[in-house]
Amino acid sequence: MQIKKYGGFTVIQDPSQAQVSTMPEAGLALHAPDYLLSLNDIGRLLVELERTAC
């Protein structure tokens, strides 16, 4: 996957917690994400990444 090739990582919302599960399920069908999180945990991860990336 190109994202990982260039040092990125992937985050997918847990399909069991998604309002519509088809989009995260499609992502999971393509590859294993680095993070599989609830929507709240995705928000926390983004805050933490912003804090540590700078």
PDB file of N, H, CA, C and O in Angstrom:
ATOM      1  N   MET A   1       0.840  -1.184   0.000  1.00  0.00           N
ATOM      2  CA  MET A   1       0.000   0.000   0.000  1.00  0.00           C
ATOM      3  C   MET A   1       0.883   1.243   0.000  1.00  0.00           C
ATOM      4  O   MET A   1       1.869   1.313   0.734  1.00  0.00           O
ATOM      5  N   GLN A   2       0.531   2.202  -0.809  1.00  0.00           N
ATOM      6  H   GLN A   2      -0.270   2.145  -1.405  1.00  0.00           H
ATOM      7  CA  GLN A   2       1.336   3.417  -0.980  1.00  0.00           C
ATOM      8  C   GLN A   2       1.448   4.242   0.297  1.00  0.00           C
ATOM      9  O   GLN A   2       2.490   4.850   0.546  1.00  0.00           O
ATOM     10  N   ILE A   3       0.416   4.272   1.094  1.00  0.00           N
ATOM     11  H   ILE A   3      -0.430   3.778   0.892  1.00  0.00           H
ATOM     12  CA  ILE A   3       0.455   5.073   2.327  1.00  0.00           C
ATOM     13  C   ILE A   3       1.600   4.604   3.218  1.00  0.00           C
ATOM     14  O   ILE A   3       2.401   5.414   3.684  1.00  0.00           O
ATOM     15  N   LYS A   4       1.673   3.312   3.450  1.00  0.00           N
ATOM     16  H   LYS A   4       1.021   2.654   3.071  1.00  0.00           H
ATOM     17  CA  LYS A   4       2.724   2.765   4.320  1.00  0.00           C
ATOM     18  C   LYS A   4       4.099   2.873   3.669  1.00  0.00           C
ATOM     19  O   LYS A   4       5.105   3.047   4.357  1.00  0.00           O
ATOM     20  N   LYS A   5       4.139   2.769   2.358  1.00  0.00           N
ATOM     21  H   LYS A   5       3.322   2.628   1.799  1.00  0.00           H
ATOM     22  CA  LYS A   5       5.405   2.881   1.633  1.00  0.00           C
ATOM     23  C   LYS A   5       6.080   4.219   1.915  1.00  0.00           C
ATOM     24  O   LYS A   5       7.308   4.303   1.946  1.00  0.00           O
ATOM     25  N   TYR A   6       5.287   5.257   2.117  1.00  0.00           N
ATOM     26  H   TYR A   6       4.289   5.189   2.091  1.00  0.00           H
ATOM     27  CA  TYR A   6       5.823   6.594   2.344  1.00  0.00           C
ATOM     28  C   TYR A   6       5.767   7.020   3.809  1.00  0.00           C
ATOM     29  O   TYR A   6       5.813   8.212   4.114  1.00  0.00           O
ATOM     30  N   GLY A   7       5.669   6.047   4.711  1.00  0.00           N
ATOM     31  H   GLY A   7       5.632   5.079   4.463  1.00  0.00           H
ATOM     32  CA  GLY A   7       5.759   6.339   6.132  1.00  0.00           C
ATOM     33  C   GLY A   7       4.459   6.687   6.830  1.00  0.00           C
ATOM     34  O   GLY A   7       4.467   7.050   8.006  1.00  0.00           O
ATOM     35  N   GLY A   8       3.355   6.584   6.133  1.00  0.00           N
ATOM     36  H   GLY A   8       3.348   6.290   5.177  1.00  0.00           H
ATOM     37  CA  GLY A   8       2.061   6.874   6.750  1.00  0.00           C
ATOM     38  C   GLY A   8       1.485   5.655   7.441  1.00  0.00           C
ATOM     39  O   GLY A   8       2.095   4.586   7.458  1.00  0.00           O
ATOM     40  N   PHE A   9       0.329   5.826   7.998  1.00  0.00           N
ATOM     41  H   PHE A   9      -0.166   6.695   7.984  1.00  0.00           H
ATOM     42  CA  PHE A   9      -0.374   4.717   8.622  1.00  0.00           C
ATOM     43  C   PHE A   9      -1.863   4.882   8.375  1.00  0.00           C
ATOM     44  O   PHE A   9      -2.325   5.952   7.979  1.00  0.00           O
ATOM     45  N   THR A  10      -2.607   3.815   8.612  1.00  0.00           N
ATOM     46  H   THR A  10      -2.232   2.945   8.934  1.00  0.00           H
ATOM     47  CA  THR A  10      -4.038   3.843   8.330  1.00  0.00           C
ATOM     48  C   THR A  10      -4.850   3.651   9.600  1.00  0.00           C
ATOM     49  O   THR A  10      -4.444   2.954  10.530  1.00  0.00           O
ATOM     50  N   VAL A  11      -6.009   4.293   9.607  1.00  0.00           N
ATOM     51  H   VAL A  11      -6.339   4.859   8.852  1.00  0.00           H
ATOM     52  CA  VAL A  11      -6.947   4.215  10.720  1.00  0.00           C
ATOM     53  C   VAL A  11      -8.313   3.885  10.132  1.00  0.00           C
ATOM     54  O   VAL A  11      -8.769   4.537   9.192  1.00  0.00           O
ATOM     55  N   ILE A  12      -8.957   2.877  10.689  1.00  0.00           N
ATOM     56  H   ILE A  12      -8.587   2.348  11.453  1.00  0.00           H
ATOM     57  CA  ILE A  12     -10.302   2.509  10.257  1.00  0.00           C
ATOM     58  C   ILE A  12     -11.202   2.476  11.484  1.00  0.00           C
ATOM     59  O   ILE A  12     -10.826   1.969  12.541  1.00  0.00           O
ATOM     60  N   GLN A  13     -12.401   3.028  11.318  1.00  0.00           N
ATOM     61  H   GLN A  13     -12.707   3.439  10.459  1.00  0.00           H
ATOM     62  CA  GLN A  13     -13.372   2.976  12.407  1.00  0.00           C
ATOM     63  C   GLN A  13     -13.869   1.546  12.560  1.00  0.00           C
ATOM     64  O   GLN A  13     -14.108   0.854  11.571  1.00  0.00           O
ATOM     65  N   ASP A  14     -14.021   1.112  13.790  1.00  0.00           N
ATOM     66  H   ASP A  14     -13.826   1.674  14.594  1.00  0.00           H
ATOM     67  CA  ASP A  14     -14.551  -0.214  14.093  1.00  0.00           C
ATOM     68  C   ASP A  14     -15.943  -0.333  13.461  1.00  0.00           C
ATOM     69  O   ASP A  14     -16.843   0.424  13.824  1.00  0.00           O
ATOM     70  N   PRO A  15     -16.134  -1.270  12.524  1.00  0.00           N
ATOM     71  CA  PRO A  15     -17.426  -1.387  11.848  1.00  0.00           C
ATOM     72  C   PRO A  15     -18.588  -1.649  12.807  1.00  0.00           C
ATOM     73  O   PRO A  15     -19.715  -1.234  12.537  1.00  0.00           O
ATOM     74  N   SER A  16     -18.331  -2.320  13.907  1.00  0.00           N
ATOM     75  H   SER A  16     -17.415  -2.657  14.127  1.00  0.00           H
ATOM     76  CA  SER A  16     -19.408  -2.614  14.858  1.00  0.00           C
ATOM     77  C   SER A  16     -19.914  -1.355  15.548  1.00  0.00           C
ATOM     78  O   SER A  16     -20.988  -1.367  16.150  1.00  0.00           O
ATOM     79  N   GLN A  17     -19.153  -0.275  15.465  1.00  0.00           N
ATOM     80  H   GLN A  17     -18.281  -0.266  14.976  1.00  0.00           H
ATOM     81  CA  GLN A  17     -19.550   0.976  16.096  1.00  0.00           C
ATOM     82  C   GLN A  17     -19.906   2.060  15.084  1.00  0.00           C
ATOM     83  O   GLN A  17     -20.266   3.173  15.468  1.00  0.00           O
ATOM     84  N   ALA A  18     -19.810   1.748  13.814  1.00  0.00           N
ATOM     85  H   ALA A  18     -19.518   0.844  13.502  1.00  0.00           H
ATOM     86  CA  ALA A  18     -20.105   2.732  12.769  1.00  0.00           C
ATOM     87  C   ALA A  18     -21.606   2.791  12.500  1.00  0.00           C
ATOM     88  O   ALA A  18     -22.292   1.770  12.556  1.00  0.00           O
ATOM     89  N   GLN A  19     -22.109   3.978  12.210  1.00  0.00           N
ATOM     90  H   GLN A  19     -21.551   4.807  12.164  1.00  0.00           H
ATOM     91  CA  GLN A  19     -23.519   4.132  11.875  1.00  0.00           C
ATOM     92  C   GLN A  19     -23.844   3.339  10.610  1.00  0.00           C
ATOM     93  O   GLN A  19     -24.899   2.712  10.508  1.00  0.00           O
ATOM     94  N   VAL A  20     -22.924   3.378   9.652  1.00  0.00           N
ATOM     95  H   VAL A  20     -22.067   3.888   9.735  1.00  0.00           H
ATOM     96  CA  VAL A  20     -23.028   2.575   8.433  1.00  0.00           C
ATOM     97  C   VAL A  20     -21.725   1.800   8.325  1.00  0.00           C
ATOM     98  O   VAL A  20     -20.663   2.390   8.125  1.00  0.00           O
ATOM     99  N   SER A  21     -21.799   0.492   8.455  1.00  0.00           N
ATOM    100  H   SER A  21     -22.661   0.013   8.617  1.00  0.00           H
ATOM    101  CA  SER A  21     -20.579  -0.316   8.570  1.00  0.00           C
ATOM    102  C   SER A  21     -19.907  -0.637   7.241  1.00  0.00           C
ATOM    103  O   SER A  21     -18.782  -1.136   7.233  1.00  0.00           O
ATOM    104  N   THR A  22     -20.564  -0.364   6.122  1.00  0.00           N
ATOM    105  H   THR A  22     -21.478   0.041   6.129  1.00  0.00           H
ATOM    106  CA  THR A  22     -20.010  -0.803   4.835  1.00  0.00           C
ATOM    107  C   THR A  22     -18.689  -0.132   4.473  1.00  0.00           C
ATOM    108  O   THR A  22     -17.819  -0.776   3.888  1.00  0.00           O
ATOM    109  N   MET A  23     -18.518   1.143   4.807  1.00  0.00           N
ATOM    110  H   MET A  23     -19.225   1.667   5.283  1.00  0.00           H
ATOM    111  CA  MET A  23     -17.262   1.813   4.445  1.00  0.00           C
ATOM    112  C   MET A  23     -16.080   1.261   5.248  1.00  0.00           C
ATOM    113  O   MET A  23     -15.063   0.922   4.643  1.00  0.00           O
ATOM    114  N   PRO A  24     -16.162   1.153   6.581  1.00  0.00           N
ATOM    115  CA  PRO A  24     -15.026   0.565   7.284  1.00  0.00           C
ATOM    116  C   PRO A  24     -14.801  -0.905   6.916  1.00  0.00           C
ATOM    117  O   PRO A  24     -13.661  -1.370   6.890  1.00  0.00           O
ATOM    118  N   GLU A  25     -15.870  -1.627   6.634  1.00  0.00           N
ATOM    119  H   GLU A  25     -16.796  -1.249   6.655  1.00  0.00           H
ATOM    120  CA  GLU A  25     -15.712  -3.022   6.209  1.00  0.00           C
ATOM    121  C   GLU A  25     -14.972  -3.100   4.879  1.00  0.00           C
ATOM    122  O   GLU A  25     -14.162  -4.003   4.675  1.00  0.00           O
ATOM    123  N   ALA A  26     -15.240  -2.167   3.976  1.00  0.00           N
ATOM    124  H   ALA A  26     -15.899  -1.433   4.141  1.00  0.00           H
ATOM    125  CA  ALA A  26     -14.535  -2.141   2.687  1.00  0.00           C
ATOM    126  C   ALA A  26     -13.052  -1.873   2.900  1.00  0.00           C
ATOM    127  O   ALA A  26     -12.210  -2.482   2.240  1.00  0.00           O
ATOM    128  N   GLY A  27     -12.727  -0.971   3.811  1.00  0.00           N
ATOM    129  H   GLY A  27     -13.411  -0.476   4.347  1.00  0.00           H
ATOM    130  CA  GLY A  27     -11.323  -0.706   4.131  1.00  0.00           C
ATOM    131  C   GLY A  27     -10.636  -1.928   4.701  1.00  0.00           C
ATOM    132  O   GLY A  27      -9.495  -2.230   4.351  1.00  0.00           O
ATOM    133  N   LEU A  28     -11.328  -2.628   5.578  1.00  0.00           N
ATOM    134  H   LEU A  28     -12.255  -2.383   5.863  1.00  0.00           H
ATOM    135  CA  LEU A  28     -10.756  -3.842   6.172  1.00  0.00           C
ATOM    136  C   LEU A  28     -10.551  -4.936   5.134  1.00  0.00           C
ATOM    137  O   LEU A  28      -9.622  -5.737   5.247  1.00  0.00           O
ATOM    138  N   ALA A  29     -11.408  -4.973   4.131  1.00  0.00           N
ATOM    139  H   ALA A  29     -12.163  -4.323   4.039  1.00  0.00           H
ATOM    140  CA  ALA A  29     -11.266  -5.976   3.073  1.00  0.00           C
ATOM    141  C   ALA A  29     -10.014  -5.724   2.232  1.00  0.00           C
ATOM    142  O   ALA A  29      -9.470  -6.653   1.636  1.00  0.00           O
ATOM    143  N   LEU A  30      -9.558  -4.472   2.182  1.00  0.00           N
ATOM    144  H   LEU A  30     -10.001  -3.717   2.666  1.00  0.00           H
ATOM    145  CA  LEU A  30      -8.382  -4.132   1.380  1.00  0.00           C
ATOM    146  C   LEU A  30      -7.069  -4.416   2.095  1.00  0.00           C
ATOM    147  O   LEU A  30      -6.110  -4.872   1.474  1.00  0.00           O
ATOM    148  N   HIS A  31      -7.019  -4.149   3.394  1.00  0.00           N
ATOM    149  H   HIS A  31      -7.798  -3.778   3.899  1.00  0.00           H
ATOM    150  CA  HIS A  31      -5.768  -4.336   4.135  1.00  0.00           C
ATOM    151  C   HIS A  31      -6.022  -4.261   5.638  1.00  0.00           C
ATOM    152  O   HIS A  31      -7.092  -3.843   6.081  1.00  0.00           O
ATOM    153  N   ALA A  32      -5.039  -4.666   6.398  1.00  0.00           N
ATOM    154  H   ALA A  32      -4.170  -5.005   6.038  1.00  0.00           H
ATOM    155  CA  ALA A  32      -5.112  -4.563   7.860  1.00  0.00           C
ATOM    156  C   ALA A  32      -4.653  -3.163   8.265  1.00  0.00           C
ATOM    157  O   ALA A  32      -3.534  -2.766   7.940  1.00  0.00           O
ATOM    158  N   PRO A  33      -5.494  -2.416   8.965  1.00  0.00           N
ATOM    159  CA  PRO A  33      -5.104  -1.061   9.360  1.00  0.00           C
ATOM    160  C   PRO A  33      -4.107  -1.076  10.510  1.00  0.00           C
ATOM    161  O   PRO A  33      -3.974  -2.073  11.219  1.00  0.00           O
ATOM    162  N   ASP A  34      -3.420   0.027  10.683  1.00  0.00           N
ATOM    163  H   ASP A  34      -3.529   0.837  10.107  1.00  0.00           H
ATOM    164  CA  ASP A  34      -2.551   0.177  11.846  1.00  0.00           C
ATOM    165  C   ASP A  34      -3.381   0.380  13.104  1.00  0.00           C
ATOM    166  O   ASP A  34      -2.987  -0.026  14.198  1.00  0.00           O
ATOM    167  N   TYR A  35      -4.528   1.011  12.934  1.00  0.00           N
ATOM    168  H   TYR A  35      -4.848   1.341  12.046  1.00  0.00           H
ATOM    169  CA  TYR A  35      -5.434   1.262  14.053  1.00  0.00           C
ATOM    170  C   TYR A  35      -6.858   0.916  13.633  1.00  0.00           C
ATOM    171  O   TYR A  35      -7.306   1.315  12.558  1.00  0.00           O
ATOM    172  N   LEU A  36      -7.562   0.181  14.471  1.00  0.00           N
ATOM    173  H   LEU A  36      -7.198  -0.144  15.345  1.00  0.00           H
ATOM    174  CA  LEU A  36      -8.985  -0.107  14.309  1.00  0.00           C
ATOM    175  C   LEU A  36      -9.642   0.397  15.584  1.00  0.00           C
ATOM    176  O   LEU A  36      -9.539  -0.242  16.632  1.00  0.00           O
ATOM    177  N   LEU A  37     -10.319   1.542  15.502  1.00  0.00           N
ATOM    178  H   LEU A  37     -10.403   2.061  14.651  1.00  0.00           H
ATOM    179  CA  LEU A  37     -10.747   2.255  16.702  1.00  0.00           C
ATOM    180  C   LEU A  37     -12.201   2.699  16.625  1.00  0.00           C
ATOM    181  O   LEU A  37     -12.795   2.775  15.549  1.00  0.00           O
ATOM    182  N   SER A  38     -12.754   2.989  17.798  1.00  0.00           N
ATOM    183  H   SER A  38     -12.270   2.927  18.672  1.00  0.00           H
ATOM    184  CA  SER A  38     -14.059   3.639  17.855  1.00  0.00           C
ATOM    185  C   SER A  38     -13.893   5.078  17.384  1.00  0.00           C
ATOM    186  O   SER A  38     -12.773   5.584  17.306  1.00  0.00           O
ATOM    187  N   LEU A  39     -14.992   5.728  17.073  1.00  0.00           N
ATOM    188  H   LEU A  39     -15.901   5.317  17.136  1.00  0.00           H
ATOM    189  CA  LEU A  39     -14.931   7.112  16.616  1.00  0.00           C
ATOM    190  C   LEU A  39     -14.301   8.010  17.679  1.00  0.00           C
ATOM    191  O   LEU A  39     -13.491   8.877  17.351  1.00  0.00           O
ATOM    192  N   ASN A  40     -14.664   7.813  18.945  1.00  0.00           N
ATOM    193  H   ASN A  40     -15.322   7.109  19.211  1.00  0.00           H
ATOM    194  CA  ASN A  40     -14.064   8.608  20.025  1.00  0.00           C
ATOM    195  C   ASN A  40     -12.560   8.382  20.113  1.00  0.00           C
ATOM    196  O   ASN A  40     -11.794   9.326  20.309  1.00  0.00           O
ATOM    197  N   ASP A  41     -12.140   7.130  19.968  1.00  0.00           N
ATOM    198  H   ASP A  41     -12.762   6.363  19.809  1.00  0.00           H
ATOM    199  CA  ASP A  41     -10.710   6.836  20.048  1.00  0.00           C
ATOM    200  C   ASP A  41      -9.941   7.388  18.844  1.00  0.00           C
ATOM    201  O   ASP A  41      -8.764   7.728  18.965  1.00  0.00           O
ATOM    202  N   ILE A  42     -10.598   7.478  17.690  1.00  0.00           N
ATOM    203  H   ILE A  42     -11.554   7.201  17.593  1.00  0.00           H
ATOM    204  CA  ILE A  42      -9.954   8.106  16.534  1.00  0.00           C
ATOM    205  C   ILE A  42      -9.677   9.571  16.850  1.00  0.00           C
ATOM    206  O   ILE A  42      -8.601  10.084  16.543  1.00  0.00           O
ATOM    207  N   GLY A  43     -10.637  10.236  17.457  1.00  0.00           N
ATOM    208  H   GLY A  43     -11.511   9.819  17.706  1.00  0.00           H
ATOM    209  CA  GLY A  43     -10.435  11.628  17.853  1.00  0.00           C
ATOM    210  C   GLY A  43      -9.277  11.780  18.819  1.00  0.00           C
ATOM    211  O   GLY A  43      -8.455  12.685  18.674  1.00  0.00           O
ATOM    212  N   ARG A  44      -9.208  10.895  19.808  1.00  0.00           N
ATOM    213  H   ARG A  44      -9.875  10.159  19.926  1.00  0.00           H
ATOM    214  CA  ARG A  44      -8.103  10.940  20.779  1.00  0.00           C
ATOM    215  C   ARG A  44      -6.762  10.705  20.096  1.00  0.00           C
ATOM    216  O   ARG A  44      -5.777  11.374  20.406  1.00  0.00           O
ATOM    217  N   LEU A  45      -6.725   9.753  19.166  1.00  0.00           N
ATOM    218  H   LEU A  45      -7.525   9.209  18.914  1.00  0.00           H
ATOM    219  CA  LEU A  45      -5.491   9.471  18.435  1.00  0.00           C
ATOM    220  C   LEU A  45      -5.040  10.698  17.647  1.00  0.00           C
ATOM    221  O   LEU A  45      -3.855  11.031  17.648  1.00  0.00           O
ATOM    222  N   LEU A  46      -5.961  11.364  16.985  1.00  0.00           N
ATOM    223  H   LEU A  46      -6.924  11.093  16.984  1.00  0.00           H
ATOM    224  CA  LEU A  46      -5.601  12.551  16.209  1.00  0.00           C
ATOM    225  C   LEU A  46      -5.060  13.663  17.097  1.00  0.00           C
ATOM    226  O   LEU A  46      -4.109  14.349  16.723  1.00  0.00           O
ATOM    227  N   VAL A  47      -5.654  13.844  18.259  1.00  0.00           N
ATOM    228  H   VAL A  47      -6.427  13.287  18.563  1.00  0.00           H
ATOM    229  CA  VAL A  47      -5.151  14.852  19.201  1.00  0.00           C
ATOM    230  C   VAL A  47      -3.744  14.486  19.646  1.00  0.00           C
ATOM    231  O   VAL A  47      -2.866  15.348  19.692  1.00  0.00           O
ATOM    232  N   GLU A  48      -3.520  13.222  19.972  1.00  0.00           N
ATOM    233  H   GLU A  48      -4.234  12.522  19.934  1.00  0.00           H
ATOM    234  CA  GLU A  48      -2.198  12.778  20.419  1.00  0.00           C
ATOM    235  C   GLU A  48      -1.166  12.923  19.300  1.00  0.00           C
ATOM    236  O   GLU A  48      -0.041  13.356  19.552  1.00  0.00           O
ATOM    237  N   LEU A  49      -1.531  12.572  18.089  1.00  0.00           N
ATOM    238  H   LEU A  49      -2.444  12.220  17.885  1.00  0.00           H
ATOM    239  CA  LEU A  49      -0.605  12.700  16.958  1.00  0.00           C
ATOM    240  C   LEU A  49      -0.245  14.155  16.707  1.00  0.00           C
ATOM    241  O   LEU A  49       0.905  14.462  16.395  1.00  0.00           O
ATOM    242  N   GLU A  50      -1.199  15.043  16.838  1.00  0.00           N
ATOM    243  H   GLU A  50      -2.133  14.794  17.091  1.00  0.00           H
ATOM    244  CA  GLU A  50      -0.927  16.466  16.639  1.00  0.00           C
ATOM    245  C   GLU A  50       0.043  16.962  17.700  1.00  0.00           C
ATOM    246  O   GLU A  50       0.918  17.781  17.419  1.00  0.00           O
ATOM    247  N   ARG A  51      -0.115  16.467  18.906  1.00  0.00           N
ATOM    248  H   ARG A  51      -0.826  15.802  19.134  1.00  0.00           H
ATOM    249  CA  ARG A  51       0.759  16.871  20.010  1.00  0.00           C
ATOM    250  C   ARG A  51       2.192  16.379  19.822  1.00  0.00           C
ATOM    251  O   ARG A  51       3.145  17.096  20.127  1.00  0.00           O
ATOM    252  N   THR A  52       2.338  15.167  19.324  1.00  0.00           N
ATOM    253  H   THR A  52       1.563  14.584  19.077  1.00  0.00           H
ATOM    254  CA  THR A  52       3.669  14.559  19.243  1.00  0.00           C
ATOM    255  C   THR A  52       4.354  14.772  17.896  1.00  0.00           C
ATOM    256  O   THR A  52       5.565  14.581  17.793  1.00  0.00           O
ATOM    257  N   ALA A  53       3.615  15.160  16.873  1.00  0.00           N
ATOM    258  H   ALA A  53       2.631  15.316  16.957  1.00  0.00           H
ATOM    259  CA  ALA A  53       4.198  15.290  15.534  1.00  0.00           C
ATOM    260  C   ALA A  53       5.032  16.556  15.368  1.00  0.00           C
ATOM    261  O   ALA A  53       5.888  16.622  14.486  1.00  0.00           O
ATOM    262  N   CYS A  54       4.795  17.540  16.190  1.00  0.00           N
ATOM    263  H   CYS A  54       4.100  17.486  16.907  1.00  0.00           H
ATOM    264  CA  CYS A  54       5.486  18.827  16.010  1.00  0.00           C
ATOM    265  C   CYS A  54       6.748  18.923  16.792  1.00  0.00           C
ATOM    266  O   CYS A  54       7.432  19.945  16.738  1.00  0.00           O
TER     267      CYS A  54
END
